[in-house]
Amino acid sequence: MNEPKPIEGEIVDVTPPPPVTPQFDYDEGGVPTFDYVRDRIEGRAATAVGATELDAMTGDTADVEQQFAERERAGRDRLEEIRRSMRGE
């Protein structure tokens, strides 16, 4: 049998690149700028307002939850009825 030859390799010194920070969002010390923070806060506030408006437009979720609960209850009752009929009760 032929034995495989060992593979020669070289050791490569890999140093990770320095962390990349967005050009205009952070200063050299890694601190976010005031404009960046303000934009993030305004974005979150706009998302919250949009979610509130969407919730108001879609109607009451309690009705949907009640319908789901009734459907689940009816399904369990029907399953129990099928089980009783299979047992001969």
N, CA, C and O atoms as CSV, one atom per row, in Angstrom:
chain,resi,resn,atom,element,x,y,z
A,1,MET,N,N,0.836,-1.190,0.000
A,1,MET,CA,C,0.000,0.000,0.000
A,1,MET,C,C,0.870,1.240,0.000
A,1,MET,O,O,1.906,1.318,0.660
A,2,ASN,N,N,0.408,2.185,-0.758
A,2,ASN,CA,C,1.119,3.459,-0.782
A,2,ASN,C,C,0.627,4.335,0.347
A,2,ASN,O,O,-0.569,4.587,0.489
A,3,GLU,N,N,1.562,4.789,1.138
A,3,GLU,CA,C,1.175,5.706,2.209
A,3,GLU,C,C,1.129,7.118,1.647
A,3,GLU,O,O,1.992,7.504,0.858
A,4,PRO,N,N,0.120,7.891,2.051
A,4,PRO,CA,C,0.043,9.254,1.537
A,4,PRO,C,C,1.205,10.095,2.065
A,4,PRO,O,O,1.659,9.924,3.197
A,5,LYS,N,N,1.665,10.994,1.221
A,5,LYS,CA,C,2.752,11.881,1.622
A,5,LYS,C,C,2.195,12.978,2.524
A,5,LYS,O,O,1.069,13.430,2.315
A,6,PRO,N,N,2.945,13.404,3.503
A,6,PRO,CA,C,2.482,14.512,4.334
A,6,PRO,C,C,2.397,15.792,3.496
A,6,PRO,O,O,3.203,16.021,2.594
A,7,ILE,N,N,1.425,16.595,3.813
A,7,ILE,CA,C,1.230,17.850,3.095
A,7,ILE,C,C,2.059,18.928,3.769
A,7,ILE,O,O,1.999,19.114,4.984
A,8,GLU,N,N,2.815,19.619,2.975
A,8,GLU,CA,C,3.611,20.717,3.492
A,8,GLU,C,C,2.732,21.955,3.558
A,8,GLU,O,O,1.997,22.246,2.615
A,9,GLY,N,N,2.798,22.655,4.615
A,9,GLY,CA,C,1.999,23.869,4.766
A,9,GLY,C,C,2.841,24.979,5.342
A,9,GLY,O,O,3.931,24.742,5.863
A,10,GLU,N,N,2.355,26.146,5.252
A,10,GLU,CA,C,3.069,27.271,5.827
A,10,GLU,C,C,2.174,27.938,6.867
A,10,GLU,O,O,0.948,27.925,6.755
A,11,ILE,N,N,2.792,28.499,7.846
A,11,ILE,CA,C,2.062,29.196,8.891
A,11,ILE,C,C,1.856,30.633,8.437
A,11,ILE,O,O,2.803,31.339,8.092
A,12,VAL,N,N,0.604,31.043,8.445
A,12,VAL,CA,C,0.263,32.391,8.013
A,12,VAL,C,C,-0.227,33.170,9.222
A,12,VAL,O,O,-1.117,32.722,9.945
A,13,ASP,N,N,0.350,34.318,9.430
A,13,ASP,CA,C,-0.070,35.170,10.535
A,13,ASP,C,C,-1.276,35.980,10.073
A,13,ASP,O,O,-1.161,36.852,9.212
A,14,VAL,N,N,-2.430,35.680,10.655
A,14,VAL,CA,C,-3.658,36.375,10.279
A,14,VAL,C,C,-4.054,37.296,11.425
A,14,VAL,O,O,-4.375,36.842,12.523
A,15,THR,N,N,-4.027,38.560,11.156
A,15,THR,CA,C,-4.495,39.522,12.152
A,15,THR,C,C,-5.846,40.043,11.683
A,15,THR,O,O,-5.996,40.416,10.520
A,16,PRO,N,N,-6.813,40.071,12.562
A,16,PRO,CA,C,-8.139,40.532,12.147
A,16,PRO,C,C,-8.097,42.021,11.792
A,16,PRO,O,O,-7.344,42.789,12.390
A,17,PRO,N,N,-8.903,42.413,10.828
A,17,PRO,CA,C,-8.939,43.825,10.467
A,17,PRO,C,C,-9.567,44.637,11.600
A,17,PRO,O,O,-10.324,44.094,12.405
A,18,PRO,N,N,-9.266,45.904,11.666
A,18,PRO,CA,C,-9.874,46.717,12.724
A,18,PRO,C,C,-11.377,46.818,12.506
A,18,PRO,O,O,-11.841,46.747,11.369
A,19,PRO,N,N,-12.146,46.982,13.585
A,19,PRO,CA,C,-13.602,47.070,13.425
A,19,PRO,C,C,-13.975,48.264,12.554
A,19,PRO,O,O,-13.381,49.339,12.640
A,20,VAL,N,N,-14.970,48.036,11.721
A,20,VAL,CA,C,-15.422,49.086,10.822
A,20,VAL,C,C,-16.644,49.756,11.437
A,20,VAL,O,O,-17.641,49.096,11.730
A,21,THR,N,N,-16.566,51.043,11.629
A,21,THR,CA,C,-17.713,51.788,12.132
A,21,THR,C,C,-18.238,52.656,11.006
A,21,THR,O,O,-17.457,53.126,10.179
A,22,PRO,N,N,-19.538,52.880,10.955
A,22,PRO,CA,C,-20.071,53.736,9.904
A,22,PRO,C,C,-19.395,55.103,9.930
A,22,PRO,O,O,-19.081,55.630,10.997
A,23,GLN,N,N,-19.180,55.655,8.777
A,23,GLN,CA,C,-18.398,56.862,8.654
A,23,GLN,C,C,-18.985,58.040,9.412
A,23,GLN,O,O,-18.264,58.757,10.105
A,24,PHE,N,N,-20.291,58.243,9.284
A,24,PHE,CA,C,-20.867,59.453,9.832
A,24,PHE,C,C,-21.674,59.228,11.099
A,24,PHE,O,O,-22.124,60.192,11.717
A,25,ASP,N,N,-21.865,57.988,11.498
A,25,ASP,CA,C,-22.720,57.705,12.643
A,25,ASP,C,C,-21.969,57.681,13.966
A,25,ASP,O,O,-22.576,57.862,15.022
A,26,TYR,N,N,-20.673,57.463,13.929
A,26,TYR,CA,C,-19.877,57.348,15.141
A,26,TYR,C,C,-18.628,58.208,15.014
A,26,TYR,O,O,-18.140,58.465,13.913
A,27,ASP,N,N,-18.124,58.646,16.159
A,27,ASP,CA,C,-16.862,59.378,16.107
A,27,ASP,C,C,-15.704,58.391,16.239
A,27,ASP,O,O,-15.917,57.180,16.293
A,28,GLU,N,N,-14.501,58.903,16.289
A,28,GLU,CA,C,-13.321,58.028,16.333
A,28,GLU,C,C,-13.297,57.152,17.584
A,28,GLU,O,O,-12.713,56.069,17.568
A,29,GLY,N,N,-13.923,57.608,18.661
A,29,GLY,CA,C,-13.952,56.840,19.901
A,29,GLY,C,C,-15.046,55.801,19.945
A,29,GLY,O,O,-15.171,55.081,20.935
A,30,GLY,N,N,-15.852,55.701,18.881
A,30,GLY,CA,C,-16.922,54.710,18.837
A,30,GLY,C,C,-18.217,55.183,19.464
A,30,GLY,O,O,-19.110,54.374,19.718
A,31,VAL,N,N,-18.337,56.482,19.720
A,31,VAL,CA,C,-19.538,57.037,20.337
A,31,VAL,C,C,-20.489,57.494,19.230
A,31,VAL,O,O,-20.065,58.191,18.308
A,32,PRO,N,N,-21.771,57.113,19.306
A,32,PRO,CA,C,-22.706,57.530,18.259
A,32,PRO,C,C,-22.930,59.044,18.296
A,32,PRO,O,O,-22.877,59.670,19.355
A,33,THR,N,N,-23.178,59.607,17.131
A,33,THR,CA,C,-23.418,61.036,17.050
A,33,THR,C,C,-24.849,61.355,17.496
A,33,THR,O,O,-25.712,60.479,17.554
A,34,PHE,N,N,-25.071,62.622,17.804
A,34,PHE,CA,C,-26.400,63.050,18.233
A,34,PHE,C,C,-27.419,62.826,17.122
A,34,PHE,O,O,-28.534,62.380,17.392
A,35,ASP,N,N,-27.058,63.126,15.884
A,35,ASP,CA,C,-27.982,62.942,14.757
A,35,ASP,C,C,-28.374,61.477,14.603
A,35,ASP,O,O,-29.534,61.164,14.336
A,36,TYR,N,N,-27.414,60.589,14.772
A,36,TYR,CA,C,-27.688,59.153,14.651
A,36,TYR,C,C,-28.675,58.709,15.725
A,36,TYR,O,O,-29.634,57.993,15.436
A,37,VAL,N,N,-28.439,59.135,16.961
A,37,VAL,CA,C,-29.321,58.759,18.066
A,37,VAL,C,C,-30.711,59.341,17.851
A,37,VAL,O,O,-31.710,58.658,18.080
A,38,ARG,N,N,-30.787,60.604,17.412
A,38,ARG,CA,C,-32.076,61.239,17.167
A,38,ARG,C,C,-32.847,60.492,16.075
A,38,ARG,O,O,-34.049,60.262,16.209
A,39,ASP,N,N,-32.151,60.113,14.989
A,39,ASP,CA,C,-32.802,59.373,13.903
A,39,ASP,C,C,-33.336,58.028,14.385
A,39,ASP,O,O,-34.426,57.614,13.988
A,40,ARG,N,N,-32.581,57.350,15.231
A,40,ARG,CA,C,-33.040,56.055,15.753
A,40,ARG,C,C,-34.288,56.225,16.620
A,40,ARG,O,O,-35.228,55.435,16.528
A,41,ILE,N,N,-34.290,57.266,17.466
A,41,ILE,CA,C,-35.440,57.511,18.337
A,41,ILE,C,C,-36.660,57.877,17.500
A,41,ILE,O,O,-37.756,57.376,17.750
A,42,GLU,N,N,-36.478,58.743,16.516
A,42,GLU,CA,C,-37.593,59.126,15.660
A,42,GLU,C,C,-38.129,57.926,14.880
A,42,GLU,O,O,-39.337,57.806,14.677
A,43,GLY,N,N,-37.240,57.045,14.447
A,43,GLY,CA,C,-37.674,55.839,13.733
A,43,GLY,C,C,-38.502,54.925,14.609
A,43,GLY,O,O,-39.518,54.384,14.172
A,44,ARG,N,N,-38.069,54.755,15.844
A,44,ARG,CA,C,-38.832,53.909,16.764
A,44,ARG,C,C,-40.178,54.529,17.106
A,44,ARG,O,O,-41.180,53.823,17.212
A,45,ALA,N,N,-40.204,55.857,17.279
A,45,ALA,CA,C,-41.467,56.538,17.576
A,45,ALA,C,C,-42.425,56.396,16.393
A,45,ALA,O,O,-43.619,56.165,16.582
A,46,ALA,N,N,-41.904,56.533,15.184
A,46,ALA,CA,C,-42.755,56.390,13.996
A,46,ALA,C,C,-43.293,54.969,13.887
A,46,ALA,O,O,-44.446,54.775,13.504
A,47,THR,N,N,-42.486,53.986,14.212
A,47,THR,CA,C,-42.936,52.596,14.186
A,47,THR,C,C,-44.049,52.370,15.213
A,47,THR,O,O,-45.028,51.679,14.930
A,48,ALA,N,N,-43.894,52.949,16.396
A,48,ALA,CA,C,-44.914,52.799,17.435
A,48,ALA,C,C,-46.225,53.454,17.010
A,48,ALA,O,O,-47.297,52.884,17.212
A,49,VAL,N,N,-46.147,54.644,16.425
A,49,VAL,CA,C,-47.353,55.331,15.963
A,49,VAL,C,C,-48.029,54.514,14.865
A,49,VAL,O,O,-49.251,54.369,14.858
A,50,GLY,N,N,-47.239,53.984,13.944
A,50,GLY,CA,C,-47.801,53.169,12.864
A,50,GLY,C,C,-48.469,51.917,13.386
A,50,GLY,O,O,-49.530,51.525,12.900
A,51,ALA,N,N,-47.855,51.284,14.375
A,51,ALA,CA,C,-48.443,50.078,14.952
A,51,ALA,C,C,-49.763,50.394,15.643
A,51,ALA,O,O,-50.710,49.611,15.572
A,52,THR,N,N,-49.825,51.543,16.312
A,52,THR,CA,C,-51.055,51.956,16.984
A,52,THR,C,C,-52.155,52.225,15.963
A,52,THR,O,O,-53.301,51.817,16.155
A,53,GLU,N,N,-51.805,52.909,14.881
A,53,GLU,CA,C,-52.793,53.195,13.846
A,53,GLU,C,C,-53.283,51.909,13.185
A,53,GLU,O,O,-54.476,51.757,12.922
A,54,LEU,N,N,-52.379,51.001,12.921
A,54,LEU,CA,C,-52.755,49.738,12.301
A,54,LEU,C,C,-53.667,48.928,13.209
A,54,LEU,O,O,-54.623,48.307,12.746
A,55,ASP,N,N,-53.369,48.935,14.500
A,55,ASP,CA,C,-54.206,48.210,15.454
A,55,ASP,C,C,-55.604,48.806,15.502
A,55,ASP,O,O,-56.588,48.074,15.606
A,56,ALA,N,N,-55.700,50.134,15.427
A,56,ALA,CA,C,-57.004,50.788,15.461
A,56,ALA,C,C,-57.806,50.476,14.199
A,56,ALA,O,O,-59.033,50.395,14.249
A,57,MET,N,N,-57.127,50.304,13.081
A,57,MET,CA,C,-57.814,50.055,11.817
A,57,MET,C,C,-58.292,48.614,11.683
A,57,MET,O,O,-59.286,48.360,11.002
A,58,THR,N,N,-57.605,47.666,12.318
A,58,THR,CA,C,-57.945,46.262,12.122
A,58,THR,C,C,-59.104,45.802,12.981
A,58,THR,O,O,-59.646,44.723,12.741
A,59,GLY,N,N,-59.497,46.570,13.958
A,59,GLY,CA,C,-60.651,46.183,14.763
A,59,GLY,C,C,-60.240,45.471,16.035
A,59,GLY,O,O,-59.068,45.433,16.409
A,60,ASP,N,N,-61.233,44.914,16.680
A,60,ASP,CA,C,-61.031,44.299,17.979
A,60,ASP,C,C,-60.506,42.874,17.841
A,60,ASP,O,O,-61.109,42.041,17.164
A,61,THR,N,N,-59.391,42.609,18.481
A,61,THR,CA,C,-58.828,41.259,18.425
A,61,THR,C,C,-59.510,40.324,19.413
A,61,THR,O,O,-59.357,39.106,19.322
A,62,ALA,N,N,-60.255,40.880,20.348
A,62,ALA,CA,C,-60.945,40.025,21.317
A,62,ALA,C,C,-61.965,39.139,20.614
A,62,ALA,O,O,-62.143,37.982,20.994
A,63,ASP,N,N,-62.633,39.665,19.600
A,63,ASP,CA,C,-63.607,38.858,18.862
A,63,ASP,C,C,-62.929,37.666,18.190
A,63,ASP,O,O,-63.457,36.554,18.210
A,64,VAL,N,N,-61.778,37.899,17.603
A,64,VAL,CA,C,-61.051,36.824,16.935
A,64,VAL,C,C,-60.602,35.782,17.950
A,64,VAL,O,O,-60.703,34.580,17.703
A,65,GLU,N,N,-60.104,36.247,19.096
A,65,GLU,CA,C,-59.666,35.305,20.130
A,65,GLU,C,C,-60.844,34.492,20.658
A,65,GLU,O,O,-60.699,33.300,20.930
A,66,GLN,N,N,-62.008,35.124,20.806
A,66,GLN,CA,C,-63.185,34.409,21.277
A,66,GLN,C,C,-63.630,33.368,20.250
A,66,GLN,O,O,-63.986,32.248,20.616
A,67,GLN,N,N,-63.612,33.733,18.972
A,67,GLN,CA,C,-63.971,32.777,17.922
A,67,GLN,C,C,-63.012,31.599,17.920
A,67,GLN,O,O,-63.436,30.455,17.750
A,68,PHE,N,N,-61.720,31.864,18.107
A,68,PHE,CA,C,-60.739,30.787,18.133
A,68,PHE,C,C,-60.994,29.853,19.314
A,68,PHE,O,O,-60.930,28.632,19.168
A,69,ALA,N,N,-61.284,30.428,20.486
A,69,ALA,CA,C,-61.542,29.614,21.674
A,69,ALA,C,C,-62.780,28.742,21.468
A,69,ALA,O,O,-62.785,27.571,21.846
A,70,GLU,N,N,-63.829,29.310,20.869
A,70,GLU,CA,C,-65.042,28.528,20.614
A,70,GLU,C,C,-64.766,27.393,19.631
A,70,GLU,O,O,-65.269,26.283,19.806
A,71,ARG,N,N,-63.980,27.663,18.614
A,71,ARG,CA,C,-63.638,26.631,17.630
A,71,ARG,C,C,-62.807,25.520,18.279
A,71,ARG,O,O,-63.012,24.339,17.998
A,72,GLU,N,N,-61.877,25.904,19.140
A,72,GLU,CA,C,-61.077,24.909,19.855
A,72,GLU,C,C,-61.963,24.039,20.753
A,72,GLU,O,O,-61.808,22.818,20.791
A,73,ARG,N,N,-62.878,24.667,21.462
A,73,ARG,CA,C,-63.778,23.939,22.353
A,73,ARG,C,C,-64.652,22.970,21.553
A,73,ARG,O,O,-64.841,21.824,21.961
A,74,ALA,N,N,-65.176,23.419,20.435
A,74,ALA,CA,C,-66.005,22.551,19.587
A,74,ALA,C,C,-65.190,21.383,19.045
A,74,ALA,O,O,-65.695,20.265,18.952
A,75,GLY,N,N,-63.936,21.635,18.690
A,75,GLY,CA,C,-63.074,20.565,18.199
A,75,GLY,C,C,-62.802,19.523,19.270
A,75,GLY,O,O,-62.828,18.324,18.994
A,76,ARG,N,N,-62.539,19.975,20.497
A,76,ARG,CA,C,-62.305,19.017,21.597
A,76,ARG,C,C,-63.559,18.199,21.884
A,76,ARG,O,O,-63.480,16.993,22.118
A,77,ASP,N,N,-64.733,18.871,21.866
A,77,ASP,CA,C,-65.984,18.145,22.105
A,77,ASP,C,C,-66.222,17.089,21.034
A,77,ASP,O,O,-66.615,15.963,21.340
A,78,ARG,N,N,-65.983,17.452,19.785
A,78,ARG,CA,C,-66.187,16.502,18.679
A,78,ARG,C,C,-65.218,15.328,18.796
A,78,ARG,O,O,-65.599,14.181,18.561
A,79,LEU,N,N,-63.968,15.611,19.158
A,79,LEU,CA,C,-62.977,14.551,19.322
A,79,LEU,C,C,-63.385,13.597,20.444
A,79,LEU,O,O,-63.245,12.381,20.311
A,80,GLU,N,N,-63.886,14.143,21.538
A,80,GLU,CA,C,-64.342,13.299,22.642
A,80,GLU,C,C,-65.537,12.451,22.209
A,80,GLU,O,O,-65.646,11.289,22.599
A,81,GLU,N,N,-66.429,13.024,21.408
A,81,GLU,CA,C,-67.576,12.272,20.904
A,81,GLU,C,C,-67.119,11.113,20.021
A,81,GLU,O,O,-67.663,10.013,20.119
A,82,ILE,N,N,-66.137,11.343,19.168
A,82,ILE,CA,C,-65.603,10.282,18.303
A,82,ILE,C,C,-64.949,9.193,19.142
A,82,ILE,O,O,-65.119,8.008,18.856
A,83,ARG,N,N,-64.213,9.575,20.159
A,83,ARG,CA,C,-63.551,8.582,21.024
A,83,ARG,C,C,-64.585,7.719,21.753
A,83,ARG,O,O,-64.419,6.505,21.875
A,84,ARG,N,N,-65.652,8.362,22.236
A,84,ARG,CA,C,-66.702,7.588,22.941
A,84,ARG,C,C,-67.360,6.599,21.992
A,84,ARG,O,O,-67.644,5.466,22.378
A,85,SER,N,N,-67.607,7.020,20.746
A,85,SER,CA,C,-68.262,6.115,19.812
A,85,SER,C,C,-67.348,4.953,19.446
A,85,SER,O,O,-67.829,3.853,19.173
A,86,MET,N,N,-66.034,5.180,19.438
A,86,MET,CA,C,-65.097,4.090,19.122
A,86,MET,C,C,-64.986,3.101,20.283
A,86,MET,O,O,-64.707,1.921,20.072
A,87,ARG,N,N,-65.207,3.587,21.516
A,87,ARG,CA,C,-65.161,2.702,22.673
A,87,ARG,C,C,-66.485,1.966,22.871
A,87,ARG,O,O,-66.575,1.048,23.686
A,88,GLY,N,N,-67.500,2.370,22.130
A,88,GLY,CA,C,-68.792,1.708,22.226
A,88,GLY,C,C,-69.667,2.262,23.321
A,88,GLY,O,O,-70.582,1.575,23.774
A,89,GLU,N,N,-69.430,3.433,23.749
A,89,GLU,CA,C,-70.247,4.037,24.829
A,89,GLU,C,C,-71.485,4.653,24.283
A,89,GLU,O,O,-72.286,5.204,25.038
